[in-house]
PDB file of C-alpha atoms in Angstrom:
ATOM      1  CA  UNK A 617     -13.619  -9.016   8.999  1.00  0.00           C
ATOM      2  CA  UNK A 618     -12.847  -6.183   6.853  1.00  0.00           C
ATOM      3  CA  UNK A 619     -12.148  -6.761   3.431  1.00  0.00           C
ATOM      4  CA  UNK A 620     -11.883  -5.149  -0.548  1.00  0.00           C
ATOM      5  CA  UNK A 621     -12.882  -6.496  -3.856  1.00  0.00           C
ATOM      6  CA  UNK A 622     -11.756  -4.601  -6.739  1.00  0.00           C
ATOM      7  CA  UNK A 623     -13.645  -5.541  -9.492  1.00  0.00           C
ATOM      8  CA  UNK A 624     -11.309  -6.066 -12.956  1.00  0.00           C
ATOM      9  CA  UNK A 625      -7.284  -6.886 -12.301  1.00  0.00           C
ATOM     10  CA  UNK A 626      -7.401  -4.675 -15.865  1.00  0.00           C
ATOM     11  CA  UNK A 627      -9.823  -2.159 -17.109  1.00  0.00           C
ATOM     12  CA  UNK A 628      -8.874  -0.028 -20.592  1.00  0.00           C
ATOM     13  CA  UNK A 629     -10.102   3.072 -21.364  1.00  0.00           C
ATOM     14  CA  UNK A 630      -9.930   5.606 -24.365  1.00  0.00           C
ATOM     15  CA  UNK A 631      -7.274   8.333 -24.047  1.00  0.00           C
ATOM     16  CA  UNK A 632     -10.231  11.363 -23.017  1.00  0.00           C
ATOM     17  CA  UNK A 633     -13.022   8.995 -21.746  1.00  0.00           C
ATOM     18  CA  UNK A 634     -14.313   8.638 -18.525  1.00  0.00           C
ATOM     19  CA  UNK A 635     -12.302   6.214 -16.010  1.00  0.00           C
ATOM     20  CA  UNK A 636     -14.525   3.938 -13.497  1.00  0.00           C
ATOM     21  CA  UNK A 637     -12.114   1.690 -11.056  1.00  0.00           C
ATOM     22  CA  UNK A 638     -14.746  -0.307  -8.909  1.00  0.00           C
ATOM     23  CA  UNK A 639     -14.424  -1.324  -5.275  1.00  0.00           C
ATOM     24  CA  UNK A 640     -16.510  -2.650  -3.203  1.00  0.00           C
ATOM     25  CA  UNK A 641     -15.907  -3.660   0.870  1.00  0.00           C
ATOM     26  CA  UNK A 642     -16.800  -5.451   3.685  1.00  0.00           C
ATOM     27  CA  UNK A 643     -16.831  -3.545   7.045  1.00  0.00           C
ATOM     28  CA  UNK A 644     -17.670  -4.420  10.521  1.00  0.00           C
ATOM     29  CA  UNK A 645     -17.779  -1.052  12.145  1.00  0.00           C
ATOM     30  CA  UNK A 646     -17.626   2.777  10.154  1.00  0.00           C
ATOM     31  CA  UNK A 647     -15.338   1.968   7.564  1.00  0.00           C
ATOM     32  CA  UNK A 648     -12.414   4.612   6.577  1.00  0.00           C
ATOM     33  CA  UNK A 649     -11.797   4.287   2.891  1.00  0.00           C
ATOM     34  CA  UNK A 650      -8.514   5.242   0.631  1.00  0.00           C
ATOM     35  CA  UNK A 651      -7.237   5.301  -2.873  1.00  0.00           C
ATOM     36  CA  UNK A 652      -3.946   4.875  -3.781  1.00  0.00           C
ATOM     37  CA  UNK A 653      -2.083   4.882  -6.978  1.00  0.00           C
ATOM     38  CA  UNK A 654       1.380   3.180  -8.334  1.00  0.00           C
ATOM     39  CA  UNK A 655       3.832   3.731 -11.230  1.00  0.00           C
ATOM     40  CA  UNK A 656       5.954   1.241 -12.099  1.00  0.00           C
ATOM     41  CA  UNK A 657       8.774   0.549  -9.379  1.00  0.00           C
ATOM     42  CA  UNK A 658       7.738   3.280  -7.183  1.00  0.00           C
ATOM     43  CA  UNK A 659       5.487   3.376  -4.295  1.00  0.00           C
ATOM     44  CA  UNK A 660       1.827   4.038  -3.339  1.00  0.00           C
ATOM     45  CA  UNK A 661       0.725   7.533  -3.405  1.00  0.00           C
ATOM     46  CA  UNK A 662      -2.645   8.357  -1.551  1.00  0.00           C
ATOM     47  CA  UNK A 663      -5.128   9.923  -4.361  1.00  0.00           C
ATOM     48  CA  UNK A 664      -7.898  10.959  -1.943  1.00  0.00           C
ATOM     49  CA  UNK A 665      -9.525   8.948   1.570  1.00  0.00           C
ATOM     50  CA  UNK A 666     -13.401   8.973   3.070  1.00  0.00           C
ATOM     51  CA  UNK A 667     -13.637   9.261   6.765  1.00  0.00           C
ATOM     52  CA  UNK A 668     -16.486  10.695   7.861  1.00  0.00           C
ATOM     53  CA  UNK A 669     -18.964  13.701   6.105  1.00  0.00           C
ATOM     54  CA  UNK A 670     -19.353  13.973   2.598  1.00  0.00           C
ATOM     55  CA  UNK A 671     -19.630  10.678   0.571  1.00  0.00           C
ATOM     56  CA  UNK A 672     -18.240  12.654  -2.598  1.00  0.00           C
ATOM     57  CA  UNK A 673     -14.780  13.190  -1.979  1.00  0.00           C
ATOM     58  CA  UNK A 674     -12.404  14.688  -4.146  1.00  0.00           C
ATOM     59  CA  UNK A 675      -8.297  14.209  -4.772  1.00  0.00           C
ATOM     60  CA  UNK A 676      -5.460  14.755  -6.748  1.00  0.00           C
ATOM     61  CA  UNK A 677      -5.030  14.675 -10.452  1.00  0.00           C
ATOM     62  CA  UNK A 678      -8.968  15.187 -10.983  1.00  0.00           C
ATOM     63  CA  UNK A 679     -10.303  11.891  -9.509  1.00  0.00           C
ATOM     64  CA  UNK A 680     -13.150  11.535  -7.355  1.00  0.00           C
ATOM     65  CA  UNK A 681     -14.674   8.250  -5.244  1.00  0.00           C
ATOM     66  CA  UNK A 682     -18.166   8.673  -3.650  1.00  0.00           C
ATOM     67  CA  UNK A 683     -18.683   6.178  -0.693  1.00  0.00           C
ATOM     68  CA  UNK A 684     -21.972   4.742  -0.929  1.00  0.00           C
ATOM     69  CA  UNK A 685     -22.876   2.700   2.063  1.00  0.00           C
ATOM     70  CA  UNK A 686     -26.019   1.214   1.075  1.00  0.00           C
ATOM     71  CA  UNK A 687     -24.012  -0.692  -2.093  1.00  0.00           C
ATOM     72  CA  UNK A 688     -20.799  -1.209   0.816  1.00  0.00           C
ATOM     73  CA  UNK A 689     -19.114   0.668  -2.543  1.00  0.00           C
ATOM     74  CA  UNK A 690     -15.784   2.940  -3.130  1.00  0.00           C
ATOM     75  CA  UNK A 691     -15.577   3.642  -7.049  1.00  0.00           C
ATOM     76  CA  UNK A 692     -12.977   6.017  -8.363  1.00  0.00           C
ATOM     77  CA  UNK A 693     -13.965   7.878 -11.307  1.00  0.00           C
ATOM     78  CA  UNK A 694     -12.163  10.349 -13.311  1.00  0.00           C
ATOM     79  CA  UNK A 695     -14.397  12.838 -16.222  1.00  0.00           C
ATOM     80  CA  UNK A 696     -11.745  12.525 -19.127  1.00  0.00           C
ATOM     81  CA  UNK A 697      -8.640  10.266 -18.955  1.00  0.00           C
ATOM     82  CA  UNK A 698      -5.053  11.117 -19.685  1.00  0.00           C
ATOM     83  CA  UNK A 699      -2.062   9.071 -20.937  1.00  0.00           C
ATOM     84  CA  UNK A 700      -0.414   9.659 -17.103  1.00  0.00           C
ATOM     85  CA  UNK A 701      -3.158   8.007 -15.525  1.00  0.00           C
ATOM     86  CA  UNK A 702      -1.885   4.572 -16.862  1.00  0.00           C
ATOM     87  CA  UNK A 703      -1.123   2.717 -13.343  1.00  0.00           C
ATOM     88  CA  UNK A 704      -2.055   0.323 -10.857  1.00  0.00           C
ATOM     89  CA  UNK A 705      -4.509   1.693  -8.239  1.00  0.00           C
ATOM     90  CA  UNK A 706      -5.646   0.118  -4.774  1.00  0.00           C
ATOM     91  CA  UNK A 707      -8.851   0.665  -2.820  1.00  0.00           C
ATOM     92  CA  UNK A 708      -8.045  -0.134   1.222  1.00  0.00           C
ATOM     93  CA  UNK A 709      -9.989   0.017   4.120  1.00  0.00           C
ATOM     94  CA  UNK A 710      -8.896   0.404   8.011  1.00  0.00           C
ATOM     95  CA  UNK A 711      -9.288  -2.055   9.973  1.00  0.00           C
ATOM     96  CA  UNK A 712     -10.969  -2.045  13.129  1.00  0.00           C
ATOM     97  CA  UNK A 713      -8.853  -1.308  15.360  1.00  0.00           C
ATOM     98  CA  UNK A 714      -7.386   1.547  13.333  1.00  0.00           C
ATOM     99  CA  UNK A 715      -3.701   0.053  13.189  1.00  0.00           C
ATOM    100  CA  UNK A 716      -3.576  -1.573   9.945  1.00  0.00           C
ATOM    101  CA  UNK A 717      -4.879  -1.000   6.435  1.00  0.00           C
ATOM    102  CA  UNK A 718      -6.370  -4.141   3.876  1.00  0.00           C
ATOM    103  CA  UNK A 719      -5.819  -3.077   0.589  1.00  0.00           C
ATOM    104  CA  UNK A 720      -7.132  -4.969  -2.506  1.00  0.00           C
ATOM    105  CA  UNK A 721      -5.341  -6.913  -5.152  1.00  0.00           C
ATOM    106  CA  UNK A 722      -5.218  -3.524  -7.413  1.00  0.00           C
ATOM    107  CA  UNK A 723      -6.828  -2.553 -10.630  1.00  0.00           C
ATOM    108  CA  UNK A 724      -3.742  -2.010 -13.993  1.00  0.00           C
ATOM    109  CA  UNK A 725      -5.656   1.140 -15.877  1.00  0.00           C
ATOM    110  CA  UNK A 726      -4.141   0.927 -19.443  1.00  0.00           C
ATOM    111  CA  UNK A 727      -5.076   4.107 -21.411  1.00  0.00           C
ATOM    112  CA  UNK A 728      -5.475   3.512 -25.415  1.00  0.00           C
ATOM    113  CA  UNK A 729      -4.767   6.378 -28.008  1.00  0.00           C
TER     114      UNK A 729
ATOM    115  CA  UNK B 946      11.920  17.544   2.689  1.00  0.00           C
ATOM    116  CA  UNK B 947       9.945  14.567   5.227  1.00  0.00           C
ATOM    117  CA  UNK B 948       9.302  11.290   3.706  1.00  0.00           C
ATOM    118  CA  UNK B 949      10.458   7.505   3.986  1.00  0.00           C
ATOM    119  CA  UNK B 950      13.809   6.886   2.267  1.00  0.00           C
ATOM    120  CA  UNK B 951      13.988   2.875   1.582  1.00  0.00           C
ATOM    121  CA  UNK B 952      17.572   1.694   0.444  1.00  0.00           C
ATOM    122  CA  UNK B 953      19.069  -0.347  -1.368  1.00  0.00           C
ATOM    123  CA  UNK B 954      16.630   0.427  -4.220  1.00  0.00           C
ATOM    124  CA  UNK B 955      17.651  -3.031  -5.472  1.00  0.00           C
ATOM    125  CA  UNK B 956      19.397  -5.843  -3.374  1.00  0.00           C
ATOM    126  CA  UNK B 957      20.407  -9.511  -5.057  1.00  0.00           C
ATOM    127  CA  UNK B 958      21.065 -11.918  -2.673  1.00  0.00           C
ATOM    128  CA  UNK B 959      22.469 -15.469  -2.893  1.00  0.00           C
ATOM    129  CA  UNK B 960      21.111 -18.579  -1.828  1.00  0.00           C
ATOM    130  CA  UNK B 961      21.158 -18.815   2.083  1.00  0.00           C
ATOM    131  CA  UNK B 962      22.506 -15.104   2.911  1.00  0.00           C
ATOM    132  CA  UNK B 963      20.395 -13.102   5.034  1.00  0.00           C
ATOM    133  CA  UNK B 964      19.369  -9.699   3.906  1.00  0.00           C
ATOM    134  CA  UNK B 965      18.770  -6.490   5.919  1.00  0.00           C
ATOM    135  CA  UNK B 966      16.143  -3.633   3.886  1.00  0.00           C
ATOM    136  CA  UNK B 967      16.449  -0.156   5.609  1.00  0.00           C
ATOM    137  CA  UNK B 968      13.558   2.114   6.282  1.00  0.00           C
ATOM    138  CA  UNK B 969      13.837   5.440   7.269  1.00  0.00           C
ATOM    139  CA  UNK B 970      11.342   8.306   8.026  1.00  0.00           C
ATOM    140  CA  UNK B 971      11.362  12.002   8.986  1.00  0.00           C
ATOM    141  CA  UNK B 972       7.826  12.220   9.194  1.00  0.00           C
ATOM    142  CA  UNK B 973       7.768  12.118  12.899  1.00  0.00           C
ATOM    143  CA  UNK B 974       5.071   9.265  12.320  1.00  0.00           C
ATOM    144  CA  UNK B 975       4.385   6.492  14.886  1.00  0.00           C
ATOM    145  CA  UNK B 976       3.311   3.409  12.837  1.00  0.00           C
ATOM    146  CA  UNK B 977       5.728   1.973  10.446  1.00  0.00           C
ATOM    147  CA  UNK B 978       4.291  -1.037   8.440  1.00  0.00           C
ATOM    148  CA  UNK B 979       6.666  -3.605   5.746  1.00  0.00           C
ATOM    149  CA  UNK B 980       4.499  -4.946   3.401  1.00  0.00           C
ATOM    150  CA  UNK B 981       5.510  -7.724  -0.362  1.00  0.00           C
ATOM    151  CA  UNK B 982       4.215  -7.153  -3.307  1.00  0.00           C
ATOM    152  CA  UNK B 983       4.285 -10.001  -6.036  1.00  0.00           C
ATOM    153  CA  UNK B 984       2.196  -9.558  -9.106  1.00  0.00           C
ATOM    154  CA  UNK B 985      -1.187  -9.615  -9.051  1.00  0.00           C
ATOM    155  CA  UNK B 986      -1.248 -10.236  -5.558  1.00  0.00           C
ATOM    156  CA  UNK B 987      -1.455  -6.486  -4.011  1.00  0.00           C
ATOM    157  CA  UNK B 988       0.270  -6.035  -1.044  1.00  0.00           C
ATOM    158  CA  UNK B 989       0.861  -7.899   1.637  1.00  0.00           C
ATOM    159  CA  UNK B 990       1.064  -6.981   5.657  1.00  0.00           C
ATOM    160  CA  UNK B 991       5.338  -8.666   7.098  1.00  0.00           C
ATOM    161  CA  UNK B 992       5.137  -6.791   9.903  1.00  0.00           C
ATOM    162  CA  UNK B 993       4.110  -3.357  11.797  1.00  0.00           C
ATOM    163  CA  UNK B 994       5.161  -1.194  14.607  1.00  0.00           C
ATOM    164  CA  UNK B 995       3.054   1.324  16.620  1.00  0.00           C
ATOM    165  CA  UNK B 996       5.823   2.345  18.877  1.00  0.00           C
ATOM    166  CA  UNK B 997       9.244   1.767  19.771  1.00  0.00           C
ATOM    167  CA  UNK B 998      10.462  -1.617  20.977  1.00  0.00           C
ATOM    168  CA  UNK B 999       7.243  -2.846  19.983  1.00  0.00           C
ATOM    169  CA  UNK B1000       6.130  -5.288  16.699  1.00  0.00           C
ATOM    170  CA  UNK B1001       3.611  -7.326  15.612  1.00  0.00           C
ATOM    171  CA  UNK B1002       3.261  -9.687  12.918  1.00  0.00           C
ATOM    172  CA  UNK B1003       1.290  -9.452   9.951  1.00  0.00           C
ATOM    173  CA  UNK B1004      -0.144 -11.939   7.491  1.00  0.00           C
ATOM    174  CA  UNK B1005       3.057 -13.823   5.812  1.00  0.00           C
ATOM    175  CA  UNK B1006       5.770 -13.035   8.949  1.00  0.00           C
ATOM    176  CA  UNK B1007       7.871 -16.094   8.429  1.00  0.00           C
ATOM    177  CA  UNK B1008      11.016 -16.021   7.606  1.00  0.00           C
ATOM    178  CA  UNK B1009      11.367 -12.252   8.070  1.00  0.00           C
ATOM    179  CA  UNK B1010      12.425 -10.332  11.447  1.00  0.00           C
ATOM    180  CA  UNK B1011      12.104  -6.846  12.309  1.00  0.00           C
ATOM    181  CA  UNK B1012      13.169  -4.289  14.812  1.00  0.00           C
ATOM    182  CA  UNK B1013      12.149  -0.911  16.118  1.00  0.00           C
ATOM    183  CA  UNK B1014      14.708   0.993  18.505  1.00  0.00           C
ATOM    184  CA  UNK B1015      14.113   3.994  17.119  1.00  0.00           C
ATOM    185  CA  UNK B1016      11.327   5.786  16.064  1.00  0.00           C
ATOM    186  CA  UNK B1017      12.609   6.848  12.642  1.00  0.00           C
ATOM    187  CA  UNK B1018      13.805   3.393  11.496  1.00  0.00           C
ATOM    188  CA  UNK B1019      12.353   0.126  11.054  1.00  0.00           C
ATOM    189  CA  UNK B1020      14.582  -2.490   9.264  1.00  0.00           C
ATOM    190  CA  UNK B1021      13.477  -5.629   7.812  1.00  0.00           C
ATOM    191  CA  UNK B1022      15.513  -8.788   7.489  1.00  0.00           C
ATOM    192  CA  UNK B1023      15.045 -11.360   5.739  1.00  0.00           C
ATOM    193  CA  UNK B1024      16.442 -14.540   6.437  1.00  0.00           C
ATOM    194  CA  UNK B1025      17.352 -17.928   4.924  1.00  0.00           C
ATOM    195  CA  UNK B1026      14.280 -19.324   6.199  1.00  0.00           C
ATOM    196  CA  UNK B1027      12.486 -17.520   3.544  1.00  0.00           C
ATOM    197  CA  UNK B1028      12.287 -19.812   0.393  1.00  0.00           C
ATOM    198  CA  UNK B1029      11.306 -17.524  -2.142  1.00  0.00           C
ATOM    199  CA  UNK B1030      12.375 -14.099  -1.334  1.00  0.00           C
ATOM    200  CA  UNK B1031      12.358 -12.495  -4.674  1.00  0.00           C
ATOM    201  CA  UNK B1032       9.851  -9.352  -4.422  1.00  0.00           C
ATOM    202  CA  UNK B1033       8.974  -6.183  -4.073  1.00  0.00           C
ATOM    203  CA  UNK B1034       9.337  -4.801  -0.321  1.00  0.00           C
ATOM    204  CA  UNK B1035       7.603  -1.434   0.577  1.00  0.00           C
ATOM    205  CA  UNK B1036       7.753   0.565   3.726  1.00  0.00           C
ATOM    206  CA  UNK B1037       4.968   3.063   5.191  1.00  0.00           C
ATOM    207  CA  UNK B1038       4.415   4.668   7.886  1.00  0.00           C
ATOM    208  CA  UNK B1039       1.304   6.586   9.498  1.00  0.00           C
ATOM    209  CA  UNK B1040       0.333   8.948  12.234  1.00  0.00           C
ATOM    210  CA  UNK B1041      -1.443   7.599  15.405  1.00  0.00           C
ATOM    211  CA  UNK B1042      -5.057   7.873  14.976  1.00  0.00           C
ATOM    212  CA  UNK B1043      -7.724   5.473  13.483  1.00  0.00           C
ATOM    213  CA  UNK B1044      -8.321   6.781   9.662  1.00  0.00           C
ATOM    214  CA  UNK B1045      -4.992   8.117   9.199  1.00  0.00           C
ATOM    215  CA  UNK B1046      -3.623   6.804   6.150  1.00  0.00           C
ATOM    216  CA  UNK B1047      -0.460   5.398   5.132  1.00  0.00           C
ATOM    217  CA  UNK B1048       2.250   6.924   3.711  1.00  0.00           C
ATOM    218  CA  UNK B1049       4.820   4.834   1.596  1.00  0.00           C
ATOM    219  CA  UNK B1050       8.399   4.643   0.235  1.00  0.00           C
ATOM    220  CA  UNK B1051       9.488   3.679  -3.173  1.00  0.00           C
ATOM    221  CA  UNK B1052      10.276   0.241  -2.547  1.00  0.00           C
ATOM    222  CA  UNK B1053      13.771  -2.003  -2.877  1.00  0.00           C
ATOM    223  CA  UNK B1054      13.358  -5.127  -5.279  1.00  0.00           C
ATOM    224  CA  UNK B1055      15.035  -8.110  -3.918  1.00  0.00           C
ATOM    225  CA  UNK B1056      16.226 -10.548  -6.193  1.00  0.00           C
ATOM    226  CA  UNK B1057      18.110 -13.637  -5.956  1.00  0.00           C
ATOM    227  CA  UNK B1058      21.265 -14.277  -7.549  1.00  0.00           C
TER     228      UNK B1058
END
């Protein structure tokens, strides 16, 4: 069954360090791979998706995620955080039949002055 | 512009009143998907479409009904029968296709009076 662990409910990171959200999944057939982010009382926004083809795979607001299949991982990492990046952000995978998405229990990024 | 409009942004309802949340799209998508949100808990699967006159039930489906008669709207009511009601409901919808992801509203908060 598919499934995604994001490792940390809360991570906090230094206005201008690097950001590392971890995910890791559980896939029974090619897995398709998203990140989303959410500000408070609004929805999810897609911040970039794997399908197939190049593991390192770029998306808005200067994060990246590079699928590595060997650790079944899906970490989002960002060079230099910035006070707007404070948020909750979900990893998800596709099922297997294509028609749903699992998402994980979500990551709060706080960033500190 | 397209995107899913999801009104009332907030609803209160009293004890043993049933509820209807509207979800509407102009995306020309054919998936539409409900999903709760409680803290800490990510997001939950109600119920999902793939086309019209046709549902299915996700994980936590009781006490909540649904209906598709068109392809742009996708209500969701929820009923007496469900005890604690007071969430966070979010819409999304998705293109056919396996990988596709999921596009979402921004969400009405139901509360109970």
């Amino acid at each position: 069954a598919q499934s995604v662990t994001q490792l940390g409910s809360h991570v906090s990171v230094s206005e201008g360090a690097l950001v590392l959200l971890r995910c890791n999944y559980s896939s029974s057939v090619p897995p398709y791979l998203f990140w989303y982010v959410q500000y408070p009382n609004q929805g999810l926004q897609l911040l970039l998706k794997y399908t197939t083809g190049a593991t390192l795979v770029k998306g808005i607001n200067g994060f990246e995620a590079e699928f590595k299949k060997s650790e079944t991982s899906f970490h989002l990492t960002k060079p230099s955080a910035h006070m707007s990046d404070a948020a909750e952000y979900f990893c998800a995978v596709t099922s297997p039949g294509g028609d749903k998405i699992i998402f994980g229990k979500g990551t709060r990024l706080h960033i500190l002055p | 512009d397209g995107g899913i409009t999801q009104s009332p942004k907030y609803l209160f309802r009293k004890e043993g009143q049933n509820v209807t949340l509207s979800c509407e799209q102009n995306l020309n998508h054919d998936a539409m998907y409900w999903y709760r949100q409680d803290p800490g808990q990510g997001l939950r699967l109600i119920y999902y479409s793939q086309i019209v006159n046709d549902f299915q039930k996700g994980d936590i489906a009781e006490g909540y009904s649904v209906s598709r008669e068109k392809k742009e709207s996708f209500p969701l009511t929820v009923t007496s029968a469900q005890k604690n009601p007071t969430a966070f409901y979010l819409c999304a919808s998705k293109i056919g296709g396996i990988g596709q992801p999921q596009h979402f509203g921004d969400g009405t908060r139901l509360s109970i009076l």
